[in-house]
């Protein structure tokens, strides 16, 4: 799963040609749109104003470059929607009670060394996110598109826009610098999102394995149903309330553990698309 996700991420960042069936969403403005801001050919500029224009241009360039790259990445991800849906299928993880499993983090061959002792462990499990009720199965979009907005950058106040030829040169250089940083920033966001998505999905799958082994308990869910509730202003019939009374937790008593025969394939999924 991890190798497949990394291979897919590499394809996103490499800028491969997009499929023709990608949604016809309007792309954010390109760099020339921000370069053309302001007007004037006169020269002469103070250091303070040069710094102000430089900072504003870099900020606008970063926002614009990130929005453009985010749009490109979004198009590439949408073109591989079926592949991502197959890799991260949360539908099979939801319980009959409607909750999504907790996310379990696993560390292997851990060592803690102090001047007085060395402590090692073959496996360390930790719950990093509890189970939660969901109305619909989540999608990879909730993870991968986080922080990748495509709205056009808001320009600075008119007083900061370049008015002379020298100011234009500073503005253009700052826009170009910020633009490259913004595009790189979008790539970094997607990489972090991929890592988080893979971690969370694998952690939910790991919960199922640990549950079968008796390493962890199921959450305790209560189900209360009342025929009619309400008052003179509001009436509710068939009122049903389902609550998580106790979250899943590890079982440190190894006498409750169960041996499990692993019948799953150890082969990596096909990485070709």
PDB file of C-alpha atoms in Angstrom:
ATOM      1  CA  UNK A   1       0.000   0.000   0.000  1.00  0.00           C
ATOM      2  CA  UNK A   2       2.741   2.473   0.983  1.00  0.00           C
ATOM      3  CA  UNK A   3       4.835   1.780  -2.129  1.00  0.00           C
ATOM      4  CA  UNK A   4       1.767   2.108  -4.327  1.00  0.00           C
ATOM      5  CA  UNK A   5       0.838   5.440  -2.752  1.00  0.00           C
ATOM      6  CA  UNK A   6       4.381   6.773  -3.187  1.00  0.00           C
ATOM      7  CA  UNK A   7       4.417   5.676  -6.818  1.00  0.00           C
ATOM      8  CA  UNK A   8       1.127   7.440  -7.408  1.00  0.00           C
ATOM      9  CA  UNK A   9       2.397  10.569  -5.657  1.00  0.00           C
ATOM     10  CA  UNK A  10       5.472  10.597  -7.886  1.00  0.00           C
ATOM     11  CA  UNK A  11       3.216  10.575 -10.919  1.00  0.00           C
ATOM     12  CA  UNK A  12       1.260  13.526  -9.541  1.00  0.00           C
ATOM     13  CA  UNK A  13       4.373  15.609  -8.904  1.00  0.00           C
ATOM     14  CA  UNK A  14       6.035  14.721 -12.203  1.00  0.00           C
ATOM     15  CA  UNK A  15       3.384  16.611 -14.151  1.00  0.00           C
ATOM     16  CA  UNK A  16       2.363  13.805 -16.491  1.00  0.00           C
ATOM     17  CA  UNK A  17      -0.192  14.542 -19.178  1.00  0.00           C
ATOM     18  CA  UNK A  18      -3.728  14.669 -17.798  1.00  0.00           C
ATOM     19  CA  UNK A  19      -6.554  12.501 -19.044  1.00  0.00           C
ATOM     20  CA  UNK A  20      -9.061  14.186 -21.331  1.00  0.00           C
ATOM     21  CA  UNK A  21     -11.966  13.324 -19.057  1.00  0.00           C
ATOM     22  CA  UNK A  22     -10.774  15.612 -16.236  1.00  0.00           C
ATOM     23  CA  UNK A  23     -13.431  18.054 -15.004  1.00  0.00           C
ATOM     24  CA  UNK A  24     -13.522  21.315 -16.968  1.00  0.00           C
ATOM     25  CA  UNK A  25     -12.880  23.465 -13.887  1.00  0.00           C
ATOM     26  CA  UNK A  26     -11.532  26.910 -14.657  1.00  0.00           C
ATOM     27  CA  UNK A  27      -7.841  27.215 -13.900  1.00  0.00           C
ATOM     28  CA  UNK A  28      -6.681  30.037 -11.607  1.00  0.00           C
ATOM     29  CA  UNK A  29      -4.868  32.989 -13.237  1.00  0.00           C
ATOM     30  CA  UNK A  30      -1.362  32.369 -14.549  1.00  0.00           C
ATOM     31  CA  UNK A  31       1.716  34.322 -13.529  1.00  0.00           C
ATOM     32  CA  UNK A  32       1.281  36.982 -16.234  1.00  0.00           C
ATOM     33  CA  UNK A  33      -1.984  38.054 -14.641  1.00  0.00           C
ATOM     34  CA  UNK A  34      -0.083  39.182 -11.537  1.00  0.00           C
ATOM     35  CA  UNK A  35       2.881  40.543 -13.477  1.00  0.00           C
ATOM     36  CA  UNK A  36       0.637  43.058 -15.244  1.00  0.00           C
ATOM     37  CA  UNK A  37      -0.577  44.639 -11.998  1.00  0.00           C
ATOM     38  CA  UNK A  38       0.183  48.350 -11.665  1.00  0.00           C
ATOM     39  CA  UNK A  39       1.403  50.741 -14.339  1.00  0.00           C
ATOM     40  CA  UNK A  40       3.851  53.538 -14.994  1.00  0.00           C
ATOM     41  CA  UNK A  41       7.326  53.959 -16.420  1.00  0.00           C
ATOM     42  CA  UNK A  42       8.839  56.603 -14.127  1.00  0.00           C
ATOM     43  CA  UNK A  43      11.846  55.682 -12.021  1.00  0.00           C
ATOM     44  CA  UNK A  44      13.044  56.537  -8.491  1.00  0.00           C
ATOM     45  CA  UNK A  45      12.119  54.418  -5.440  1.00  0.00           C
ATOM     46  CA  UNK A  46      13.005  54.442  -1.742  1.00  0.00           C
ATOM     47  CA  UNK A  47      14.365  51.409   0.110  1.00  0.00           C
ATOM     48  CA  UNK A  48      11.282  51.216   2.313  1.00  0.00           C
ATOM     49  CA  UNK A  49       8.909  51.167  -0.647  1.00  0.00           C
ATOM     50  CA  UNK A  50      11.111  48.658  -2.477  1.00  0.00           C
ATOM     51  CA  UNK A  51      10.893  46.298   0.515  1.00  0.00           C
ATOM     52  CA  UNK A  52       7.124  46.789   0.724  1.00  0.00           C
ATOM     53  CA  UNK A  53       6.665  45.986  -2.966  1.00  0.00           C
ATOM     54  CA  UNK A  54       9.037  43.038  -2.743  1.00  0.00           C
ATOM     55  CA  UNK A  55       7.174  41.493   0.204  1.00  0.00           C
ATOM     56  CA  UNK A  56       3.765  42.090  -1.359  1.00  0.00           C
ATOM     57  CA  UNK A  57       4.870  40.647  -4.713  1.00  0.00           C
ATOM     58  CA  UNK A  58       6.362  37.584  -3.103  1.00  0.00           C
ATOM     59  CA  UNK A  59       3.179  36.975  -1.111  1.00  0.00           C
ATOM     60  CA  UNK A  60       0.941  37.372  -4.145  1.00  0.00           C
ATOM     61  CA  UNK A  61       3.269  35.212  -6.229  1.00  0.00           C
ATOM     62  CA  UNK A  62       3.296  32.466  -3.597  1.00  0.00           C
ATOM     63  CA  UNK A  63      -0.492  32.414  -3.344  1.00  0.00           C
ATOM     64  CA  UNK A  64      -0.927  32.451  -7.110  1.00  0.00           C
ATOM     65  CA  UNK A  65       1.716  29.790  -7.760  1.00  0.00           C
ATOM     66  CA  UNK A  66       0.303  27.523  -5.080  1.00  0.00           C
ATOM     67  CA  UNK A  67      -3.248  27.931  -6.448  1.00  0.00           C
ATOM     68  CA  UNK A  68      -2.126  27.111  -9.977  1.00  0.00           C
ATOM     69  CA  UNK A  69      -0.146  24.038  -8.904  1.00  0.00           C
ATOM     70  CA  UNK A  70      -3.000  22.928  -6.618  1.00  0.00           C
ATOM     71  CA  UNK A  71      -5.362  23.080  -9.596  1.00  0.00           C
ATOM     72  CA  UNK A  72      -2.969  21.009 -11.711  1.00  0.00           C
ATOM     73  CA  UNK A  73      -2.628  18.415  -8.947  1.00  0.00           C
ATOM     74  CA  UNK A  74      -6.381  18.320  -8.431  1.00  0.00           C
ATOM     75  CA  UNK A  75      -6.912  17.645 -12.130  1.00  0.00           C
ATOM     76  CA  UNK A  76      -4.330  14.839 -12.039  1.00  0.00           C
ATOM     77  CA  UNK A  77      -5.937  13.277  -8.968  1.00  0.00           C
ATOM     78  CA  UNK A  78      -9.427  13.480 -10.452  1.00  0.00           C
ATOM     79  CA  UNK A  79      -8.153  11.767 -13.593  1.00  0.00           C
ATOM     80  CA  UNK A  80      -7.118   8.827 -11.391  1.00  0.00           C
ATOM     81  CA  UNK A  81     -10.297   8.791  -9.337  1.00  0.00           C
ATOM     82  CA  UNK A  82     -11.047   5.092  -9.921  1.00  0.00           C
ATOM     83  CA  UNK A  83      -7.523   4.048  -8.939  1.00  0.00           C
ATOM     84  CA  UNK A  84      -7.601   6.071  -5.732  1.00  0.00           C
ATOM     85  CA  UNK A  85     -11.078   4.794  -4.864  1.00  0.00           C
ATOM     86  CA  UNK A  86      -9.785   1.240  -5.157  1.00  0.00           C
ATOM     87  CA  UNK A  87      -6.653   1.915  -3.117  1.00  0.00           C
ATOM     88  CA  UNK A  88      -8.476   3.716  -0.313  1.00  0.00           C
ATOM     89  CA  UNK A  89     -11.896   2.073  -0.019  1.00  0.00           C
ATOM     90  CA  UNK A  90     -13.267   3.133   3.367  1.00  0.00           C
ATOM     91  CA  UNK A  91     -16.651   1.516   2.771  1.00  0.00           C
ATOM     92  CA  UNK A  92     -15.409  -1.888   3.906  1.00  0.00           C
ATOM     93  CA  UNK A  93     -14.045  -0.451   7.165  1.00  0.00           C
ATOM     94  CA  UNK A  94     -17.279   1.010   8.561  1.00  0.00           C
ATOM     95  CA  UNK A  95     -18.888  -1.105  11.285  1.00  0.00           C
ATOM     96  CA  UNK A  96     -22.517  -2.192  11.352  1.00  0.00           C
ATOM     97  CA  UNK A  97     -23.087   0.472  14.004  1.00  0.00           C
ATOM     98  CA  UNK A  98     -21.858   3.156  11.620  1.00  0.00           C
ATOM     99  CA  UNK A  99     -18.474   4.046  13.121  1.00  0.00           C
ATOM    100  CA  UNK A 100     -15.144   4.314  11.351  1.00  0.00           C
ATOM    101  CA  UNK A 101     -12.348   2.413  13.161  1.00  0.00           C
ATOM    102  CA  UNK A 102      -9.696   4.155  15.219  1.00  0.00           C
ATOM    103  CA  UNK A 103      -6.338   4.853  13.620  1.00  0.00           C
ATOM    104  CA  UNK A 104      -3.576   2.675  15.067  1.00  0.00           C
ATOM    105  CA  UNK A 105       0.073   3.590  14.648  1.00  0.00           C
ATOM    106  CA  UNK A 106       2.619   0.784  14.746  1.00  0.00           C
ATOM    107  CA  UNK A 107       6.333   1.076  15.416  1.00  0.00           C
ATOM    108  CA  UNK A 108       8.649  -1.915  15.113  1.00  0.00           C
ATOM    109  CA  UNK A 109      11.996  -2.692  16.739  1.00  0.00           C
ATOM    110  CA  UNK A 110      11.892   0.293  19.067  1.00  0.00           C
ATOM    111  CA  UNK A 111      14.782   1.072  21.393  1.00  0.00           C
ATOM    112  CA  UNK A 112      15.020   3.590  24.226  1.00  0.00           C
ATOM    113  CA  UNK A 113      18.526   4.139  25.516  1.00  0.00           C
ATOM    114  CA  UNK A 114      19.607   5.989  28.652  1.00  0.00           C
ATOM    115  CA  UNK A 115      22.967   5.972  30.446  1.00  0.00           C
ATOM    116  CA  UNK A 116      21.594   3.357  32.861  1.00  0.00           C
ATOM    117  CA  UNK A 117      19.588   1.035  30.623  1.00  0.00           C
ATOM    118  CA  UNK A 118      18.563  -0.056  27.159  1.00  0.00           C
ATOM    119  CA  UNK A 119      14.880  -0.837  26.650  1.00  0.00           C
ATOM    120  CA  UNK A 120      13.729  -2.484  23.439  1.00  0.00           C
ATOM    121  CA  UNK A 121      10.360  -3.562  22.067  1.00  0.00           C
ATOM    122  CA  UNK A 122       9.442  -5.560  18.980  1.00  0.00           C
ATOM    123  CA  UNK A 123       6.145  -3.681  18.441  1.00  0.00           C
ATOM    124  CA  UNK A 124       4.598  -0.549  19.877  1.00  0.00           C
ATOM    125  CA  UNK A 125       0.957   0.240  19.097  1.00  0.00           C
ATOM    126  CA  UNK A 126      -0.714   3.559  19.779  1.00  0.00           C
ATOM    127  CA  UNK A 127      -4.190   4.942  19.077  1.00  0.00           C
ATOM    128  CA  UNK A 128      -3.632   8.285  17.356  1.00  0.00           C
ATOM    129  CA  UNK A 129      -7.278   8.957  16.406  1.00  0.00           C
ATOM    130  CA  UNK A 130     -10.383   7.422  18.034  1.00  0.00           C
ATOM    131  CA  UNK A 131     -13.263   5.814  16.177  1.00  0.00           C
ATOM    132  CA  UNK A 132     -16.041   8.137  15.043  1.00  0.00           C
ATOM    133  CA  UNK A 133     -19.513   7.963  13.577  1.00  0.00           C
ATOM    134  CA  UNK A 134     -19.834   8.845   9.891  1.00  0.00           C
ATOM    135  CA  UNK A 135     -22.940   9.436   7.811  1.00  0.00           C
ATOM    136  CA  UNK A 136     -21.157   8.427   4.592  1.00  0.00           C
ATOM    137  CA  UNK A 137     -17.869   6.650   3.871  1.00  0.00           C
ATOM    138  CA  UNK A 138     -15.063   9.199   3.649  1.00  0.00           C
ATOM    139  CA  UNK A 139     -13.181   9.682   0.411  1.00  0.00           C
ATOM    140  CA  UNK A 140      -9.521  10.160  -0.404  1.00  0.00           C
ATOM    141  CA  UNK A 141     -10.490  13.722  -1.312  1.00  0.00           C
ATOM    142  CA  UNK A 142     -10.934  14.604   2.366  1.00  0.00           C
ATOM    143  CA  UNK A 143      -7.210  13.958   2.844  1.00  0.00           C
ATOM    144  CA  UNK A 144      -5.494  14.672  -0.461  1.00  0.00           C
ATOM    145  CA  UNK A 145      -7.226  17.953  -1.332  1.00  0.00           C
ATOM    146  CA  UNK A 146      -6.848  19.480   2.130  1.00  0.00           C
ATOM    147  CA  UNK A 147      -4.928  22.753   1.973  1.00  0.00           C
ATOM    148  CA  UNK A 148      -4.944  22.811  -1.830  1.00  0.00           C
ATOM    149  CA  UNK A 149      -7.322  25.654  -2.570  1.00  0.00           C
ATOM    150  CA  UNK A 150      -7.461  27.016  -6.106  1.00  0.00           C
ATOM    151  CA  UNK A 151      -8.883  30.486  -5.497  1.00  0.00           C
ATOM    152  CA  UNK A 152      -7.047  33.353  -7.172  1.00  0.00           C
ATOM    153  CA  UNK A 153      -4.657  35.267  -4.959  1.00  0.00           C
ATOM    154  CA  UNK A 154      -5.994  38.465  -3.470  1.00  0.00           C
ATOM    155  CA  UNK A 155      -3.926  41.361  -4.748  1.00  0.00           C
ATOM    156  CA  UNK A 156      -2.410  43.968  -2.423  1.00  0.00           C
ATOM    157  CA  UNK A 157      -3.875  47.402  -1.808  1.00  0.00           C
ATOM    158  CA  UNK A 158      -3.601  49.811  -4.710  1.00  0.00           C
ATOM    159  CA  UNK A 159      -1.035  51.850  -2.806  1.00  0.00           C
ATOM    160  CA  UNK A 160       1.396  48.931  -2.875  1.00  0.00           C
ATOM    161  CA  UNK A 161       1.081  48.136  -6.580  1.00  0.00           C
ATOM    162  CA  UNK A 162       4.099  49.181  -8.689  1.00  0.00           C
ATOM    163  CA  UNK A 163       3.849  52.609 -10.285  1.00  0.00           C
ATOM    164  CA  UNK A 164       7.283  53.139 -11.854  1.00  0.00           C
ATOM    165  CA  UNK A 165       9.629  51.187 -14.066  1.00  0.00           C
ATOM    166  CA  UNK A 166      11.972  50.359 -11.167  1.00  0.00           C
ATOM    167  CA  UNK A 167       9.049  49.248  -9.047  1.00  0.00           C
ATOM    168  CA  UNK A 168       7.872  47.016 -11.885  1.00  0.00           C
ATOM    169  CA  UNK A 169      11.250  45.269 -11.994  1.00  0.00           C
ATOM    170  CA  UNK A 170      11.141  44.597  -8.242  1.00  0.00           C
ATOM    171  CA  UNK A 171       7.522  43.438  -8.494  1.00  0.00           C
ATOM    172  CA  UNK A 172       8.255  41.023 -11.350  1.00  0.00           C
ATOM    173  CA  UNK A 173      11.266  39.495  -9.564  1.00  0.00           C
ATOM    174  CA  UNK A 174       9.262  39.073  -6.367  1.00  0.00           C
ATOM    175  CA  UNK A 175       6.312  37.516  -8.203  1.00  0.00           C
ATOM    176  CA  UNK A 176       8.572  35.017  -9.960  1.00  0.00           C
ATOM    177  CA  UNK A 177      10.322  34.066  -6.717  1.00  0.00           C
ATOM    178  CA  UNK A 178       7.067  33.672  -4.798  1.00  0.00           C
ATOM    179  CA  UNK A 179       5.472  31.790  -7.688  1.00  0.00           C
ATOM    180  CA  UNK A 180       8.119  29.064  -7.638  1.00  0.00           C
ATOM    181  CA  UNK A 181       7.902  28.802  -3.857  1.00  0.00           C
ATOM    182  CA  UNK A 182       4.118  28.536  -4.043  1.00  0.00           C
ATOM    183  CA  UNK A 183       4.213  25.711  -6.585  1.00  0.00           C
ATOM    184  CA  UNK A 184       6.752  23.849  -4.473  1.00  0.00           C
ATOM    185  CA  UNK A 185       4.565  24.473  -1.425  1.00  0.00           C
ATOM    186  CA  UNK A 186       1.586  22.800  -3.107  1.00  0.00           C
ATOM    187  CA  UNK A 187       3.738  19.751  -3.892  1.00  0.00           C
ATOM    188  CA  UNK A 188       4.821  19.548  -0.261  1.00  0.00           C
ATOM    189  CA  UNK A 189       1.204  19.794   0.916  1.00  0.00           C
ATOM    190  CA  UNK A 190       0.160  16.932  -1.357  1.00  0.00           C
ATOM    191  CA  UNK A 191       3.080  14.806  -0.195  1.00  0.00           C
ATOM    192  CA  UNK A 192       2.124  15.360   3.442  1.00  0.00           C
ATOM    193  CA  UNK A 193      -1.519  14.620   2.617  1.00  0.00           C
ATOM    194  CA  UNK A 194      -0.572  11.353   0.934  1.00  0.00           C
ATOM    195  CA  UNK A 195       1.465  10.306   3.957  1.00  0.00           C
ATOM    196  CA  UNK A 196      -1.406  11.131   6.307  1.00  0.00           C
ATOM    197  CA  UNK A 197      -3.975   9.331   4.146  1.00  0.00           C
ATOM    198  CA  UNK A 198      -1.834   6.195   3.913  1.00  0.00           C
ATOM    199  CA  UNK A 199      -1.115   6.279   7.646  1.00  0.00           C
ATOM    200  CA  UNK A 200      -4.787   6.648   8.563  1.00  0.00           C
ATOM    201  CA  UNK A 201      -6.033   3.988   6.149  1.00  0.00           C
ATOM    202  CA  UNK A 202      -3.396   1.461   7.183  1.00  0.00           C
ATOM    203  CA  UNK A 203      -4.077   2.293  10.833  1.00  0.00           C
ATOM    204  CA  UNK A 204      -7.781   1.519  10.417  1.00  0.00           C
ATOM    205  CA  UNK A 205      -6.997  -1.769   8.673  1.00  0.00           C
ATOM    206  CA  UNK A 206      -4.540  -2.603  11.460  1.00  0.00           C
ATOM    207  CA  UNK A 207      -7.332  -2.125  14.012  1.00  0.00           C
ATOM    208  CA  UNK A 208      -9.267  -4.995  12.412  1.00  0.00           C
ATOM    209  CA  UNK A 209      -6.222  -7.263  12.681  1.00  0.00           C
ATOM    210  CA  UNK A 210      -5.579  -6.365  16.326  1.00  0.00           C
ATOM    211  CA  UNK A 211      -9.265  -6.839  17.127  1.00  0.00           C
ATOM    212  CA  UNK A 212      -9.184 -10.415  15.823  1.00  0.00           C
ATOM    213  CA  UNK A 213      -6.085 -11.083  17.904  1.00  0.00           C
ATOM    214  CA  UNK A 214      -7.729  -9.704  21.036  1.00  0.00           C
ATOM    215  CA  UNK A 215      -5.124  -6.938  21.367  1.00  0.00           C
ATOM    216  CA  UNK A 216      -7.795  -4.230  21.381  1.00  0.00           C
ATOM    217  CA  UNK A 217     -11.454  -4.015  22.351  1.00  0.00           C
ATOM    218  CA  UNK A 218     -14.454  -2.860  20.380  1.00  0.00           C
ATOM    219  CA  UNK A 219     -16.031   0.453  21.359  1.00  0.00           C
ATOM    220  CA  UNK A 220     -19.141   0.152  23.511  1.00  0.00           C
ATOM    221  CA  UNK A 221     -22.098   1.679  21.685  1.00  0.00           C
ATOM    222  CA  UNK A 222     -25.509   2.338  23.206  1.00  0.00           C
ATOM    223  CA  UNK A 223     -28.686   2.476  21.173  1.00  0.00           C
ATOM    224  CA  UNK A 224     -31.671   4.284  22.610  1.00  0.00           C
ATOM    225  CA  UNK A 225     -34.998   4.522  20.828  1.00  0.00           C
ATOM    226  CA  UNK A 226     -37.932   6.623  21.903  1.00  0.00           C
ATOM    227  CA  UNK A 227     -41.274   6.475  20.149  1.00  0.00           C
ATOM    228  CA  UNK A 228     -42.032  10.185  20.423  1.00  0.00           C
ATOM    229  CA  UNK A 229     -40.063  13.197  21.697  1.00  0.00           C
ATOM    230  CA  UNK A 230     -40.602  16.928  21.484  1.00  0.00           C
ATOM    231  CA  UNK A 231     -42.759  19.711  22.814  1.00  0.00           C
ATOM    232  CA  UNK A 232     -45.583  21.952  21.637  1.00  0.00           C
ATOM    233  CA  UNK A 233     -43.316  23.638  19.036  1.00  0.00           C
ATOM    234  CA  UNK A 234     -41.489  20.535  17.743  1.00  0.00           C
ATOM    235  CA  UNK A 235     -42.464  16.861  17.422  1.00  0.00           C
ATOM    236  CA  UNK A 236     -40.073  14.003  16.618  1.00  0.00           C
ATOM    237  CA  UNK A 237     -41.286  10.436  15.976  1.00  0.00           C
ATOM    238  CA  UNK A 238     -39.090   7.356  15.824  1.00  0.00           C
ATOM    239  CA  UNK A 239     -36.348   9.211  17.689  1.00  0.00           C
ATOM    240  CA  UNK A 240     -33.211   7.061  17.904  1.00  0.00           C
ATOM    241  CA  UNK A 241     -29.925   7.990  19.578  1.00  0.00           C
ATOM    242  CA  UNK A 242     -26.720   6.004  19.165  1.00  0.00           C
ATOM    243  CA  UNK A 243     -23.727   6.955  21.313  1.00  0.00           C
ATOM    244  CA  UNK A 244     -20.184   5.738  21.808  1.00  0.00           C
ATOM    245  CA  UNK A 245     -20.123   5.094  25.538  1.00  0.00           C
ATOM    246  CA  UNK A 246     -16.592   3.752  25.652  1.00  0.00           C
ATOM    247  CA  UNK A 247     -13.892   4.066  23.022  1.00  0.00           C
ATOM    248  CA  UNK A 248     -11.800   1.164  21.802  1.00  0.00           C
ATOM    249  CA  UNK A 249      -8.810   0.429  24.014  1.00  0.00           C
ATOM    250  CA  UNK A 250      -5.883  -1.959  24.154  1.00  0.00           C
ATOM    251  CA  UNK A 251      -6.047  -5.166  26.187  1.00  0.00           C
ATOM    252  CA  UNK A 252      -2.724  -5.516  28.065  1.00  0.00           C
ATOM    253  CA  UNK A 253      -3.738  -8.909  29.535  1.00  0.00           C
ATOM    254  CA  UNK A 254      -2.131 -11.335  27.073  1.00  0.00           C
ATOM    255  CA  UNK A 255      -4.296 -14.193  28.394  1.00  0.00           C
ATOM    256  CA  UNK A 256      -7.163 -12.635  26.407  1.00  0.00           C
ATOM    257  CA  UNK A 257      -5.214 -12.622  23.146  1.00  0.00           C
ATOM    258  CA  UNK A 258      -6.090 -15.004  20.335  1.00  0.00           C
ATOM    259  CA  UNK A 259      -3.762 -16.580  17.746  1.00  0.00           C
ATOM    260  CA  UNK A 260      -4.620 -15.546  14.200  1.00  0.00           C
ATOM    261  CA  UNK A 261      -3.552 -17.267  10.997  1.00  0.00           C
ATOM    262  CA  UNK A 262      -2.700 -14.670   8.401  1.00  0.00           C
ATOM    263  CA  UNK A 263      -4.157 -15.682   5.035  1.00  0.00           C
ATOM    264  CA  UNK A 264      -3.563 -12.351   3.326  1.00  0.00           C
ATOM    265  CA  UNK A 265      -1.153 -12.064   0.419  1.00  0.00           C
ATOM    266  CA  UNK A 266       2.155 -10.363   1.121  1.00  0.00           C
ATOM    267  CA  UNK A 267       2.596  -9.241  -2.490  1.00  0.00           C
ATOM    268  CA  UNK A 268       2.552  -5.551  -3.170  1.00  0.00           C
ATOM    269  CA  UNK A 269      -0.363  -4.265  -5.249  1.00  0.00           C
ATOM    270  CA  UNK A 270       0.251  -3.595  -8.931  1.00  0.00           C
ATOM    271  CA  UNK A 271       1.840  -0.182  -9.276  1.00  0.00           C
ATOM    272  CA  UNK A 272       1.057   0.312 -12.947  1.00  0.00           C
ATOM    273  CA  UNK A 273      -1.745   2.634 -13.972  1.00  0.00           C
TER     274      UNK A 273
END
